[in-house]
PDB file of C-alpha atoms in Angstrom:
ATOM      1  CA  UNK S   1     -22.843  15.784   2.125  1.00 54.00           C
ATOM      2  CA  UNK S   2     -20.840  14.588  -0.657  1.00 61.00           C
ATOM      3  CA  UNK S   3     -18.368  17.143  -2.271  1.00 73.00           C
ATOM      4  CA  UNK S   4     -18.092  18.308  -5.911  1.00 83.00           C
ATOM      5  CA  UNK S   5     -15.024  16.127  -7.575  1.00 88.00           C
ATOM      6  CA  UNK S   6     -11.767  17.855  -7.389  1.00 93.00           C
ATOM      7  CA  UNK S   7      -9.064  17.834  -9.780  1.00 93.00           C
ATOM      8  CA  UNK S   8      -5.829  16.214  -9.281  1.00 94.00           C
ATOM      9  CA  UNK S   9      -2.293  15.889 -11.011  1.00 96.00           C
ATOM     10  CA  UNK S  10      -1.528  11.954 -10.977  1.00 97.00           C
ATOM     11  CA  UNK S  11       1.651  10.682 -12.115  1.00 96.00           C
ATOM     12  CA  UNK S  12       1.376   7.482 -14.195  1.00 97.00           C
ATOM     13  CA  UNK S  13       4.306   5.697 -16.189  1.00 94.00           C
ATOM     14  CA  UNK S  14       4.564   7.240 -19.809  1.00 94.00           C
ATOM     15  CA  UNK S  15       3.221   4.939 -22.609  1.00 93.00           C
ATOM     16  CA  UNK S  16       6.651   4.676 -24.142  1.00 91.00           C
ATOM     17  CA  UNK S  17       7.703   1.948 -20.918  1.00 92.00           C
ATOM     18  CA  UNK S  18       7.468  -1.369 -21.764  1.00 88.00           C
ATOM     19  CA  UNK S  19       4.685  -3.503 -20.382  1.00 86.00           C
ATOM     20  CA  UNK S  20       5.306  -6.350 -18.009  1.00 88.00           C
ATOM     21  CA  UNK S  21       3.343  -8.261 -15.209  1.00 88.00           C
ATOM     22  CA  UNK S  22       6.773  -9.878 -14.070  1.00 85.00           C
ATOM     23  CA  UNK S  23      10.373  -8.729 -13.282  1.00 79.00           C
ATOM     24  CA  UNK S  24      12.555  -7.431 -16.380  1.00 75.00           C
ATOM     25  CA  UNK S  25      14.990  -5.236 -14.801  1.00 73.00           C
ATOM     26  CA  UNK S  26      14.294  -1.972 -16.640  1.00 84.00           C
ATOM     27  CA  UNK S  27      12.496  -0.027 -14.149  1.00 84.00           C
ATOM     28  CA  UNK S  28      13.952   0.352 -10.900  1.00 79.00           C
ATOM     29  CA  UNK S  29      15.392   1.668  -7.580  1.00 80.00           C
ATOM     30  CA  UNK S  30      17.706   1.114  -5.199  1.00 81.00           C
ATOM     31  CA  UNK S  31      16.823   1.420  -1.394  1.00 74.00           C
ATOM     32  CA  UNK S  32      19.071   2.342   1.364  1.00 74.00           C
ATOM     33  CA  UNK S  33      18.690   1.040   5.064  1.00 69.00           C
ATOM     34  CA  UNK S  34      16.535   4.204   5.969  1.00 65.00           C
ATOM     35  CA  UNK S  35      14.095   2.823   3.245  1.00 63.00           C
ATOM     36  CA  UNK S  36      14.994   5.724   1.170  1.00 68.00           C
ATOM     37  CA  UNK S  37      14.977   5.573  -2.948  1.00 66.00           C
ATOM     38  CA  UNK S  38      18.580   6.831  -3.959  1.00 69.00           C
ATOM     39  CA  UNK S  39      17.315   7.207  -7.508  1.00 75.00           C
ATOM     40  CA  UNK S  40      14.673   5.660 -10.232  1.00 78.00           C
ATOM     41  CA  UNK S  41      15.966   4.224 -13.403  1.00 82.00           C
ATOM     42  CA  UNK S  42      14.059   3.687 -16.443  1.00 83.00           C
ATOM     43  CA  UNK S  43      10.592   5.492 -15.126  1.00 87.00           C
ATOM     44  CA  UNK S  44       9.374   8.022 -17.417  1.00 91.00           C
ATOM     45  CA  UNK S  45       6.338   9.773 -16.007  1.00 92.00           C
ATOM     46  CA  UNK S  46       3.431  10.912 -17.880  1.00 96.00           C
ATOM     47  CA  UNK S  47       1.483  13.513 -15.608  1.00 96.00           C
ATOM     48  CA  UNK S  48      -2.671  13.481 -16.240  1.00 97.00           C
ATOM     49  CA  UNK S  49      -4.794  16.273 -14.614  1.00 97.00           C
ATOM     50  CA  UNK S  50      -7.844  13.729 -13.328  1.00 96.00           C
ATOM     51  CA  UNK S  51     -11.054  14.028 -11.642  1.00 97.00           C
ATOM     52  CA  UNK S  52     -10.784  12.661  -7.979  1.00 97.00           C
ATOM     53  CA  UNK S  53     -14.523  11.815  -6.550  1.00 97.00           C
ATOM     54  CA  UNK S  54     -15.429  12.348  -3.103  1.00 97.00           C
ATOM     55  CA  UNK S  55     -15.664   8.742  -1.839  1.00 97.00           C
ATOM     56  CA  UNK S  56     -17.816   9.843   1.254  1.00 96.00           C
ATOM     57  CA  UNK S  57     -20.814  10.878  -0.619  1.00 93.00           C
ATOM     58  CA  UNK S  58     -20.870   7.342  -2.702  1.00 96.00           C
ATOM     59  CA  UNK S  59     -24.450   6.148  -2.552  1.00 95.00           C
ATOM     60  CA  UNK S  60     -22.508   2.361  -2.427  1.00 96.00           C
ATOM     61  CA  UNK S  61     -19.508   2.892  -0.133  1.00 97.00           C
ATOM     62  CA  UNK S  62     -16.448   1.785  -1.762  1.00 98.00           C
ATOM     63  CA  UNK S  63     -15.051  -2.116  -0.249  1.00 98.00           C
ATOM     64  CA  UNK S  64     -12.112  -4.124   0.411  1.00 98.00           C
ATOM     65  CA  UNK S  65     -13.595  -6.819  -1.578  1.00 97.00           C
ATOM     66  CA  UNK S  66     -14.818  -5.295  -4.638  1.00 96.00           C
ATOM     67  CA  UNK S  67     -13.118  -2.032  -4.975  1.00 97.00           C
ATOM     68  CA  UNK S  68      -9.627  -2.943  -3.179  1.00 98.00           C
ATOM     69  CA  UNK S  69     -10.584   0.229  -0.445  1.00 98.00           C
ATOM     70  CA  UNK S  70     -12.564   0.744   2.601  1.00 98.00           C
ATOM     71  CA  UNK S  71     -12.637   3.482   5.293  1.00 98.00           C
ATOM     72  CA  UNK S  72     -13.795   2.529   8.844  1.00 98.00           C
ATOM     73  CA  UNK S  73     -14.366   4.426  12.112  1.00 97.00           C
ATOM     74  CA  UNK S  74     -11.486   2.506  14.077  1.00 97.00           C
ATOM     75  CA  UNK S  75      -9.404   5.080  16.688  1.00 96.00           C
ATOM     76  CA  UNK S  76      -5.963   3.866  17.618  1.00 95.00           C
ATOM     77  CA  UNK S  77      -4.482   3.029  20.977  1.00 95.00           C
ATOM     78  CA  UNK S  78      -4.471   6.111  23.393  1.00 93.00           C
ATOM     79  CA  UNK S  79      -1.390   8.045  24.251  1.00 94.00           C
ATOM     80  CA  UNK S  80       0.489   6.223  21.368  1.00 97.00           C
ATOM     81  CA  UNK S  81       3.983   8.057  20.100  1.00 97.00           C
ATOM     82  CA  UNK S  82       4.071   7.037  16.305  1.00 97.00           C
ATOM     83  CA  UNK S  83       7.365   8.429  16.410  1.00 97.00           C
ATOM     84  CA  UNK S  84       8.665   5.876  18.713  1.00 96.00           C
ATOM     85  CA  UNK S  85       9.250   2.670  17.008  1.00 94.00           C
ATOM     86  CA  UNK S  86       9.240   0.179  19.769  1.00 94.00           C
ATOM     87  CA  UNK S  87       5.555   1.644  20.642  1.00 96.00           C
ATOM     88  CA  UNK S  88       4.340   1.252  16.921  1.00 96.00           C
ATOM     89  CA  UNK S  89       5.531  -2.234  16.702  1.00 94.00           C
ATOM     90  CA  UNK S  90       4.770  -3.347  20.306  1.00 94.00           C
ATOM     91  CA  UNK S  91       1.004  -1.524  20.755  1.00 96.00           C
ATOM     92  CA  UNK S  92      -0.034  -0.664  17.143  1.00 97.00           C
ATOM     93  CA  UNK S  93       0.926  -3.343  14.941  1.00 96.00           C
ATOM     94  CA  UNK S  94      -1.511  -5.499  17.196  1.00 97.00           C
ATOM     95  CA  UNK S  95      -4.072  -2.980  16.805  1.00 98.00           C
ATOM     96  CA  UNK S  96      -3.929  -3.049  13.132  1.00 98.00           C
ATOM     97  CA  UNK S  97      -4.331  -6.967  12.892  1.00 98.00           C
ATOM     98  CA  UNK S  98      -7.240  -6.647  15.047  1.00 98.00           C
ATOM     99  CA  UNK S  99      -8.879  -4.114  12.832  1.00 98.00           C
ATOM    100  CA  UNK S 100      -8.098  -6.004   9.737  1.00 98.00           C
ATOM    101  CA  UNK S 101      -9.243  -9.652  11.036  1.00 97.00           C
ATOM    102  CA  UNK S 102     -12.806  -8.218  12.131  1.00 97.00           C
ATOM    103  CA  UNK S 103     -12.964  -6.172   8.731  1.00 97.00           C
ATOM    104  CA  UNK S 104     -11.945  -9.085   6.323  1.00 96.00           C
ATOM    105  CA  UNK S 105     -13.673 -12.021   8.813  1.00 95.00           C
ATOM    106  CA  UNK S 106     -10.032 -14.038   9.128  1.00 93.00           C
ATOM    107  CA  UNK S 107      -8.603 -15.136  12.486  1.00 87.00           C
ATOM    108  CA  UNK S 108      -4.779 -15.274  11.435  1.00 93.00           C
ATOM    109  CA  UNK S 109      -3.397 -11.604  10.781  1.00 97.00           C
ATOM    110  CA  UNK S 110      -0.039 -10.309  11.610  1.00 96.00           C
ATOM    111  CA  UNK S 111       1.718  -6.846  10.961  1.00 96.00           C
ATOM    112  CA  UNK S 112       5.091  -6.740   9.886  1.00 95.00           C
ATOM    113  CA  UNK S 113       5.948  -3.520   8.426  1.00 93.00           C
ATOM    114  CA  UNK S 114       4.954   0.256   8.197  1.00 95.00           C
ATOM    115  CA  UNK S 115       6.311   3.479   7.061  1.00 95.00           C
ATOM    116  CA  UNK S 116       5.554   7.395   8.466  1.00 97.00           C
ATOM    117  CA  UNK S 117       5.063  10.008   5.936  1.00 97.00           C
ATOM    118  CA  UNK S 118       5.422  13.476   5.567  1.00 97.00           C
ATOM    119  CA  UNK S 119       6.748  16.431   3.127  1.00 96.00           C
ATOM    120  CA  UNK S 120       8.047  18.061   6.050  1.00 96.00           C
ATOM    121  CA  UNK S 121       9.757  14.814   7.747  1.00 96.00           C
ATOM    122  CA  UNK S 122      11.041  13.965   4.313  1.00 94.00           C
ATOM    123  CA  UNK S 123      12.392  17.038   3.942  1.00 95.00           C
ATOM    124  CA  UNK S 124      14.009  17.129   7.236  1.00 96.00           C
ATOM    125  CA  UNK S 125      15.184  13.954   7.292  1.00 93.00           C
ATOM    126  CA  UNK S 126      13.479  13.138  10.617  1.00 96.00           C
ATOM    127  CA  UNK S 127      14.307  10.069  12.120  1.00 95.00           C
ATOM    128  CA  UNK S 128      12.112   7.553  14.099  1.00 95.00           C
ATOM    129  CA  UNK S 129      13.130   6.905  17.553  1.00 94.00           C
ATOM    130  CA  UNK S 130      14.836   3.486  16.711  1.00 90.00           C
ATOM    131  CA  UNK S 131      13.454   3.487  13.729  1.00 90.00           C
ATOM    132  CA  UNK S 132      13.644   4.548   9.958  1.00 90.00           C
ATOM    133  CA  UNK S 133      13.684   7.748   8.707  1.00 93.00           C
ATOM    134  CA  UNK S 134      10.217   9.429   7.826  1.00 96.00           C
ATOM    135  CA  UNK S 135       9.120   8.778   3.928  1.00 94.00           C
ATOM    136  CA  UNK S 136       7.310  11.347   2.227  1.00 95.00           C
ATOM    137  CA  UNK S 137       3.776  11.102   0.406  1.00 96.00           C
ATOM    138  CA  UNK S 138       4.350   8.666  -2.812  1.00 94.00           C
ATOM    139  CA  UNK S 139       2.982  10.861  -5.697  1.00 96.00           C
ATOM    140  CA  UNK S 140       2.694   8.063  -8.287  1.00 96.00           C
ATOM    141  CA  UNK S 141       0.087   5.785  -9.018  1.00 97.00           C
ATOM    142  CA  UNK S 142       1.082   2.110  -7.762  1.00 97.00           C
ATOM    143  CA  UNK S 143       0.388  -0.795  -6.171  1.00 97.00           C
ATOM    144  CA  UNK S 144       2.528  -2.569  -3.252  1.00 96.00           C
ATOM    145  CA  UNK S 145       2.550  -5.983  -4.467  1.00 96.00           C
ATOM    146  CA  UNK S 146       2.892  -8.016  -7.834  1.00 96.00           C
ATOM    147  CA  UNK S 147       2.486 -11.435  -9.147  1.00 95.00           C
ATOM    148  CA  UNK S 148       5.496 -12.585  -7.979  1.00 94.00           C
ATOM    149  CA  UNK S 149       6.357 -10.508  -4.755  1.00 95.00           C
ATOM    150  CA  UNK S 150       2.848 -10.626  -3.035  1.00 96.00           C
ATOM    151  CA  UNK S 151       3.835 -14.675  -2.633  1.00 96.00           C
ATOM    152  CA  UNK S 152       7.436 -13.866  -2.343  1.00 95.00           C
ATOM    153  CA  UNK S 153       6.745 -11.721   0.745  1.00 94.00           C
ATOM    154  CA  UNK S 154       4.453 -14.266   2.343  1.00 95.00           C
ATOM    155  CA  UNK S 155       7.415 -16.617   1.937  1.00 95.00           C
ATOM    156  CA  UNK S 156       9.857 -14.132   3.700  1.00 93.00           C
ATOM    157  CA  UNK S 157       7.448 -13.880   6.565  1.00 94.00           C
ATOM    158  CA  UNK S 158       8.307 -17.589   7.409  1.00 95.00           C
ATOM    159  CA  UNK S 159      12.083 -16.767   7.846  1.00 91.00           C
ATOM    160  CA  UNK S 160      13.699 -14.337  10.561  1.00 87.00           C
ATOM    161  CA  UNK S 161      13.283 -10.695   9.684  1.00 83.00           C
ATOM    162  CA  UNK S 162      16.760  -9.405   7.927  1.00 76.00           C
ATOM    163  CA  UNK S 163      18.124  -6.238   6.494  1.00 69.00           C
ATOM    164  CA  UNK S 164      15.549  -3.240   6.823  1.00 68.00           C
ATOM    165  CA  UNK S 165      12.720  -5.048   7.766  1.00 76.00           C
ATOM    166  CA  UNK S 166      11.166  -3.400  10.818  1.00 81.00           C
ATOM    167  CA  UNK S 167      10.565  -6.067  13.028  1.00 76.00           C
ATOM    168  CA  UNK S 168      14.576  -6.770  12.949  1.00 71.00           C
ATOM    169  CA  UNK S 169      15.296  -3.129  13.987  1.00 63.00           C
ATOM    170  CA  UNK S 170      13.311  -3.471  17.050  1.00 66.00           C
ATOM    171  CA  UNK S 171      15.230  -6.912  18.282  1.00 63.00           C
ATOM    172  CA  UNK S 172      12.511  -7.971  20.320  1.00 63.00           C
ATOM    173  CA  UNK S 173      13.007 -11.799  18.531  1.00 64.00           C
ATOM    174  CA  UNK S 174      14.241 -13.018  15.460  1.00 74.00           C
ATOM    175  CA  UNK S 175      10.895 -15.656  15.366  1.00 80.00           C
ATOM    176  CA  UNK S 176       9.363 -15.604  11.834  1.00 87.00           C
ATOM    177  CA  UNK S 177       5.685 -14.290  12.148  1.00 89.00           C
ATOM    178  CA  UNK S 178       3.849 -16.640  10.133  1.00 93.00           C
ATOM    179  CA  UNK S 179       3.815 -20.304  10.056  1.00 93.00           C
ATOM    180  CA  UNK S 180       5.725 -22.299   7.289  1.00 94.00           C
ATOM    181  CA  UNK S 181       2.970 -25.007   6.988  1.00 94.00           C
ATOM    182  CA  UNK S 182       0.162 -22.252   6.603  1.00 94.00           C
ATOM    183  CA  UNK S 183       2.142 -20.409   4.228  1.00 95.00           C
ATOM    184  CA  UNK S 184       2.866 -23.546   2.436  1.00 96.00           C
ATOM    185  CA  UNK S 185      -0.840 -24.412   2.056  1.00 94.00           C
ATOM    186  CA  UNK S 186      -1.697 -20.654   0.922  1.00 95.00           C
ATOM    187  CA  UNK S 187       1.050 -20.985  -1.659  1.00 94.00           C
ATOM    188  CA  UNK S 188      -0.243 -24.425  -3.014  1.00 94.00           C
ATOM    189  CA  UNK S 189      -3.656 -22.743  -3.272  1.00 91.00           C
ATOM    190  CA  UNK S 190      -5.257 -24.432  -0.634  1.00 93.00           C
ATOM    191  CA  UNK S 191      -5.979 -21.465   1.433  1.00 94.00           C
ATOM    192  CA  UNK S 192      -6.487 -18.070   0.394  1.00 96.00           C
ATOM    193  CA  UNK S 193      -3.883 -15.057   1.567  1.00 97.00           C
ATOM    194  CA  UNK S 194      -3.926 -11.195   1.311  1.00 98.00           C
ATOM    195  CA  UNK S 195      -1.712  -8.137   2.377  1.00 98.00           C
ATOM    196  CA  UNK S 196      -3.818  -5.425   3.613  1.00 98.00           C
ATOM    197  CA  UNK S 197      -2.256  -1.690   4.263  1.00 98.00           C
ATOM    198  CA  UNK S 198      -4.171   0.131   7.166  1.00 98.00           C
ATOM    199  CA  UNK S 199      -3.457   3.571   6.324  1.00 98.00           C
ATOM    200  CA  UNK S 200      -4.302   6.550   8.975  1.00 98.00           C
ATOM    201  CA  UNK S 201      -3.934  10.192   9.820  1.00 98.00           C
ATOM    202  CA  UNK S 202      -1.733  10.795  12.785  1.00 98.00           C
ATOM    203  CA  UNK S 203      -1.771  14.739  12.832  1.00 96.00           C
ATOM    204  CA  UNK S 204      -4.245  16.483  15.434  1.00 94.00           C
ATOM    205  CA  UNK S 205      -5.981  18.203  12.186  1.00 96.00           C
ATOM    206  CA  UNK S 206      -7.797  16.663   9.451  1.00 96.00           C
ATOM    207  CA  UNK S 207      -5.951  15.645   6.323  1.00 97.00           C
ATOM    208  CA  UNK S 208      -5.574  18.732   4.247  1.00 96.00           C
ATOM    209  CA  UNK S 209      -2.438  18.402   1.724  1.00 96.00           C
ATOM    210  CA  UNK S 210      -0.908  15.618   0.254  1.00 97.00           C
ATOM    211  CA  UNK S 211      -4.488  13.392   0.323  1.00 97.00           C
ATOM    212  CA  UNK S 212      -4.620   9.926  -0.727  1.00 98.00           C
ATOM    213  CA  UNK S 213      -6.289   9.086  -3.948  1.00 98.00           C
ATOM    214  CA  UNK S 214      -7.431   5.304  -4.532  1.00 98.00           C
ATOM    215  CA  UNK S 215      -8.482   3.758  -7.712  1.00 98.00           C
ATOM    216  CA  UNK S 216     -11.298   1.481  -8.272  1.00 98.00           C
ATOM    217  CA  UNK S 217      -9.567  -2.019  -8.777  1.00 97.00           C
ATOM    218  CA  UNK S 218     -12.128  -2.809 -11.144  1.00 95.00           C
ATOM    219  CA  UNK S 219     -11.530  -0.421 -13.830  1.00 96.00           C
ATOM    220  CA  UNK S 220      -7.784  -1.390 -13.883  1.00 96.00           C
ATOM    221  CA  UNK S 221      -6.422  -4.130 -16.653  1.00 94.00           C
ATOM    222  CA  UNK S 222      -3.260  -6.135 -16.493  1.00 94.00           C
ATOM    223  CA  UNK S 223      -1.853  -4.806 -19.356  1.00 93.00           C
ATOM    224  CA  UNK S 224      -1.374  -1.298 -18.048  1.00 95.00           C
ATOM    225  CA  UNK S 225       0.513  -2.333 -15.414  1.00 95.00           C
ATOM    226  CA  UNK S 226       4.481  -2.432 -15.465  1.00 93.00           C
ATOM    227  CA  UNK S 227       6.895  -3.855 -12.598  1.00 92.00           C
ATOM    228  CA  UNK S 228       9.116  -1.501 -10.706  1.00 91.00           C
ATOM    229  CA  UNK S 229      11.975  -3.281  -9.142  1.00 87.00           C
ATOM    230  CA  UNK S 230      13.098  -2.322  -5.607  1.00 85.00           C
ATOM    231  CA  UNK S 231      16.838  -3.480  -5.029  1.00 82.00           C
ATOM    232  CA  UNK S 232      17.772  -3.801  -1.153  1.00 80.00           C
ATOM    233  CA  UNK S 233      21.096  -4.822   0.373  1.00 77.00           C
ATOM    234  CA  UNK S 234      19.437  -8.328   1.160  1.00 75.00           C
ATOM    235  CA  UNK S 235      16.537  -8.984  -1.701  1.00 78.00           C
ATOM    236  CA  UNK S 236      14.682  -7.315  -4.592  1.00 84.00           C
ATOM    237  CA  UNK S 237      11.017  -6.383  -4.152  1.00 84.00           C
ATOM    238  CA  UNK S 238       8.611  -5.413  -6.409  1.00 91.00           C
ATOM    239  CA  UNK S 239       5.600  -2.784  -6.671  1.00 93.00           C
ATOM    240  CA  UNK S 240       3.391  -2.274  -9.863  1.00 95.00           C
ATOM    241  CA  UNK S 241       3.361   1.546 -11.575  1.00 94.00           C
ATOM    242  CA  UNK S 242       0.552   1.776 -14.153  1.00 96.00           C
ATOM    243  CA  UNK S 243      -0.284   3.572 -17.591  1.00 96.00           C
ATOM    244  CA  UNK S 244      -3.098   5.670 -17.841  1.00 98.00           C
ATOM    245  CA  UNK S 245      -6.467   4.722 -18.972  1.00 97.00           C
ATOM    246  CA  UNK S 246      -9.541   6.759 -19.588  1.00 97.00           C
ATOM    247  CA  UNK S 247     -11.678   4.024 -17.499  1.00 97.00           C
ATOM    248  CA  UNK S 248      -9.563   4.262 -14.502  1.00 98.00           C
ATOM    249  CA  UNK S 249     -12.424   5.930 -11.492  1.00 98.00           C
ATOM    250  CA  UNK S 250      -9.999   7.573  -8.798  1.00 98.00           C
ATOM    251  CA  UNK S 251     -11.753   8.628  -5.352  1.00 98.00           C
ATOM    252  CA  UNK S 252     -10.501  10.362  -2.229  1.00 98.00           C
ATOM    253  CA  UNK S 253     -11.879  10.568   1.656  1.00 97.00           C
ATOM    254  CA  UNK S 254     -11.686  14.148   2.185  1.00 96.00           C
ATOM    255  CA  UNK S 255     -10.357  15.571   5.607  1.00 96.00           C
ATOM    256  CA  UNK S 256      -9.372  12.309   7.176  1.00 97.00           C
ATOM    257  CA  UNK S 257      -9.214  12.021  10.567  1.00 98.00           C
ATOM    258  CA  UNK S 258      -7.337  10.205  13.315  1.00 97.00           C
ATOM    259  CA  UNK S 259     -10.007   8.592  14.185  1.00 98.00           C
ATOM    260  CA  UNK S 260     -10.513   6.917  10.822  1.00 98.00           C
ATOM    261  CA  UNK S 261      -8.930   3.928   9.436  1.00 98.00           C
ATOM    262  CA  UNK S 262      -8.539   3.290   5.712  1.00 98.00           C
ATOM    263  CA  UNK S 263      -7.622  -0.197   4.452  1.00 98.00           C
ATOM    264  CA  UNK S 264      -6.305  -0.746   0.970  1.00 98.00           C
ATOM    265  CA  UNK S 265      -5.752  -3.714  -0.101  1.00 98.00           C
ATOM    266  CA  UNK S 266      -2.239  -4.761  -1.671  1.00 98.00           C
ATOM    267  CA  UNK S 267      -2.620  -8.142  -2.871  1.00 98.00           C
ATOM    268  CA  UNK S 268      -5.384 -11.008  -2.990  1.00 97.00           C
ATOM    269  CA  UNK S 269      -4.330 -14.705  -4.163  1.00 96.00           C
ATOM    270  CA  UNK S 270      -8.264 -14.959  -4.696  1.00 95.00           C
ATOM    271  CA  UNK S 271      -8.266 -11.969  -6.998  1.00 95.00           C
ATOM    272  CA  UNK S 272      -8.883 -11.727 -10.470  1.00 91.00           C
ATOM    273  CA  UNK S 273      -5.401 -10.739 -11.434  1.00 93.00           C
ATOM    274  CA  UNK S 274      -3.625 -13.216  -9.127  1.00 93.00           C
ATOM    275  CA  UNK S 275      -6.236 -16.249 -10.190  1.00 90.00           C
ATOM    276  CA  UNK S 276      -5.850 -15.291 -13.779  1.00 88.00           C
ATOM    277  CA  UNK S 277      -2.083 -14.738 -13.628  1.00 80.00           C
ATOM    278  CA  UNK S 278      -2.153 -11.492 -15.855  1.00 76.00           C
ATOM    279  CA  UNK S 279      -5.244 -12.168 -18.405  1.00 72.00           C
ATOM    280  CA  UNK S 280      -7.135  -9.661 -18.856  1.00 63.00           C
ATOM    281  CA  UNK S 281     -10.156  -9.254 -16.264  1.00 56.00           C
ATOM    282  CA  UNK S 282     -13.078 -10.654 -19.138  1.00 54.00           C
ATOM    283  CA  UNK S 283     -11.036 -13.751 -18.869  1.00 56.00           C
ATOM    284  CA  UNK S 284     -11.101 -13.910 -15.095  1.00 59.00           C
ATOM    285  CA  UNK S 285     -13.960 -15.052 -12.797  1.00 71.00           C
ATOM    286  CA  UNK S 286     -16.321 -12.137 -12.203  1.00 73.00           C
ATOM    287  CA  UNK S 287     -17.496 -13.152  -8.894  1.00 82.00           C
ATOM    288  CA  UNK S 288     -14.145 -13.112  -7.802  1.00 88.00           C
ATOM    289  CA  UNK S 289     -12.789 -10.399  -5.293  1.00 95.00           C
ATOM    290  CA  UNK S 290     -10.619  -7.584  -6.810  1.00 95.00           C
ATOM    291  CA  UNK S 291      -6.854  -8.087  -6.177  1.00 96.00           C
ATOM    292  CA  UNK S 292      -5.231  -4.778  -5.146  1.00 97.00           C
ATOM    293  CA  UNK S 293      -6.009  -0.758  -5.594  1.00 98.00           C
ATOM    294  CA  UNK S 294      -3.783   1.607  -6.919  1.00 98.00           C
ATOM    295  CA  UNK S 295      -2.823   4.365  -5.267  1.00 98.00           C
ATOM    296  CA  UNK S 296      -1.192   7.742  -4.841  1.00 98.00           C
ATOM    297  CA  UNK S 297      -0.843  11.163  -2.871  1.00 98.00           C
ATOM    298  CA  UNK S 298      -1.731  14.390  -5.008  1.00 97.00           C
ATOM    299  CA  UNK S 299      -1.951  17.881  -4.189  1.00 94.00           C
ATOM    300  CA  UNK S 300      -5.535  19.057  -3.625  1.00 93.00           C
ATOM    301  CA  UNK S 301      -6.163  22.598  -5.483  1.00 91.00           C
ATOM    302  CA  UNK S 302      -8.886  23.323  -2.857  1.00 88.00           C
ATOM    303  CA  UNK S 303      -6.458  23.319   0.101  1.00 91.00           C
ATOM    304  CA  UNK S 304      -5.797  26.417   1.498  1.00 91.00           C
ATOM    305  CA  UNK S 305      -2.668  27.769   1.423  1.00 90.00           C
ATOM    306  CA  UNK S 306      -1.996  27.739   5.016  1.00 92.00           C
ATOM    307  CA  UNK S 307      -2.774  24.031   5.452  1.00 94.00           C
ATOM    308  CA  UNK S 308      -0.944  21.979   8.019  1.00 94.00           C
ATOM    309  CA  UNK S 309       0.907  19.232   6.459  1.00 96.00           C
ATOM    310  CA  UNK S 310      -0.017  15.761   6.231  1.00 97.00           C
ATOM    311  CA  UNK S 311       1.577  13.241   8.748  1.00 98.00           C
ATOM    312  CA  UNK S 312       0.259   9.344   7.951  1.00 98.00           C
ATOM    313  CA  UNK S 313       1.280   5.975   8.787  1.00 98.00           C
ATOM    314  CA  UNK S 314       0.342   3.025   6.806  1.00 98.00           C
ATOM    315  CA  UNK S 315       1.035  -1.019   8.509  1.00 98.00           C
ATOM    316  CA  UNK S 316       1.027  -3.743   6.369  1.00 97.00           C
ATOM    317  CA  UNK S 317      -0.663  -6.677   7.259  1.00 98.00           C
ATOM    318  CA  UNK S 318      -0.816 -10.636   6.024  1.00 97.00           C
ATOM    319  CA  UNK S 319      -3.818 -12.290   6.289  1.00 98.00           C
ATOM    320  CA  UNK S 320      -4.153 -16.203   6.219  1.00 97.00           C
ATOM    321  CA  UNK S 321      -7.745 -17.148   5.471  1.00 95.00           C
ATOM    322  CA  UNK S 322      -9.196 -20.446   7.117  1.00 86.00           C
ATOM    323  CA  UNK S 323     -10.715 -21.550   3.743  1.00 71.00           C
TER     324      UNK S 323
END
C-alpha cells in the first residue's frame, strides 16, 4: 500500500550561482585520498521543503530508461563483509555487474568504484579495512557525471587505476578494466555507453534515517544544472548540482531492505541531455532514454527518534552496449 508523500528538505544551488553545463572553475571542492571533501568553494545553497512521493505505490513503477532509477529484488552475496575492501571488490563488484547487465540487457558491464555511507561512520572517521573512510550521506541534489566527466571516466577506465581509485587500493592488478577499442567506438558514437550505480542498504534493519530521494529525470532541464568540480591529486572530476524548479518530481522507496537493489542511472550516451549536448529537452529526441537522475539524501520527518542509522553502499558500473 502506498504511503502519503512525506516532506523532505532538499539542498539546491541558489539561483545566484551561475549556470554552466561545462567546467568553469567557480564551484568546486578538493578531495583527499580517503575520498573526503575538504571544503566547498562557490556553492551557495537554497534549501527547499518538498513533497517526496512513495515510489512503491506508483501504478507504473519507475524505470531506469525513462525515469533514471529502478528498484529490484536482488539479494547480495551471502556472508559478505562490506567493511572489507577486498571482499567488496572481489565478490560484490561482479555481483553488481551481473545484476545491472541483466537489468539493462548489456553483456559488457564492469564495476569500478564504490562508497560506503553512514552519518555515524563519517562522524567517527571509520576506516574500511584496506580501503577508504566511510562517507556521509550526500544531502544535496546532484548527478554524478557531466557532459565532460561521463566520457572522461570511460577513457580513464582504459588505463591502469591511479590515485584513490578503489581498484588501485586493492593492488590485485594494474590492468585497465575496459577495452580501449570498444571505448573508442563508444566515444565516436558508434556504441552506446552508460554509468549506473547499484545502491543497497547494508544494515540489518530497513532504512529509516537519511533515505535516498530520486528526481524523475524527465522533470529536469539543462539550464538548471551547474558543474561542480572535484579536484583530486591527479585529476578533476565533475558532478552536476541543480537549481530548483517547481516541475521537479521527487520520489523515494521507504524502508529499503538489504535484499533490494536500487539502480540509479548516472550517465547515458543515448540520453536526451548527452545527445542534445545541453539543449532543452524539447529540442531532443522525445523517444530517447533519459540521461541521469538527480538524487539526494534527506531527513524523513516520519522517522522515529530512535531509528537506527542508515548504512549503505553504492557501486558504480560502466556499461558498454553491443549496439
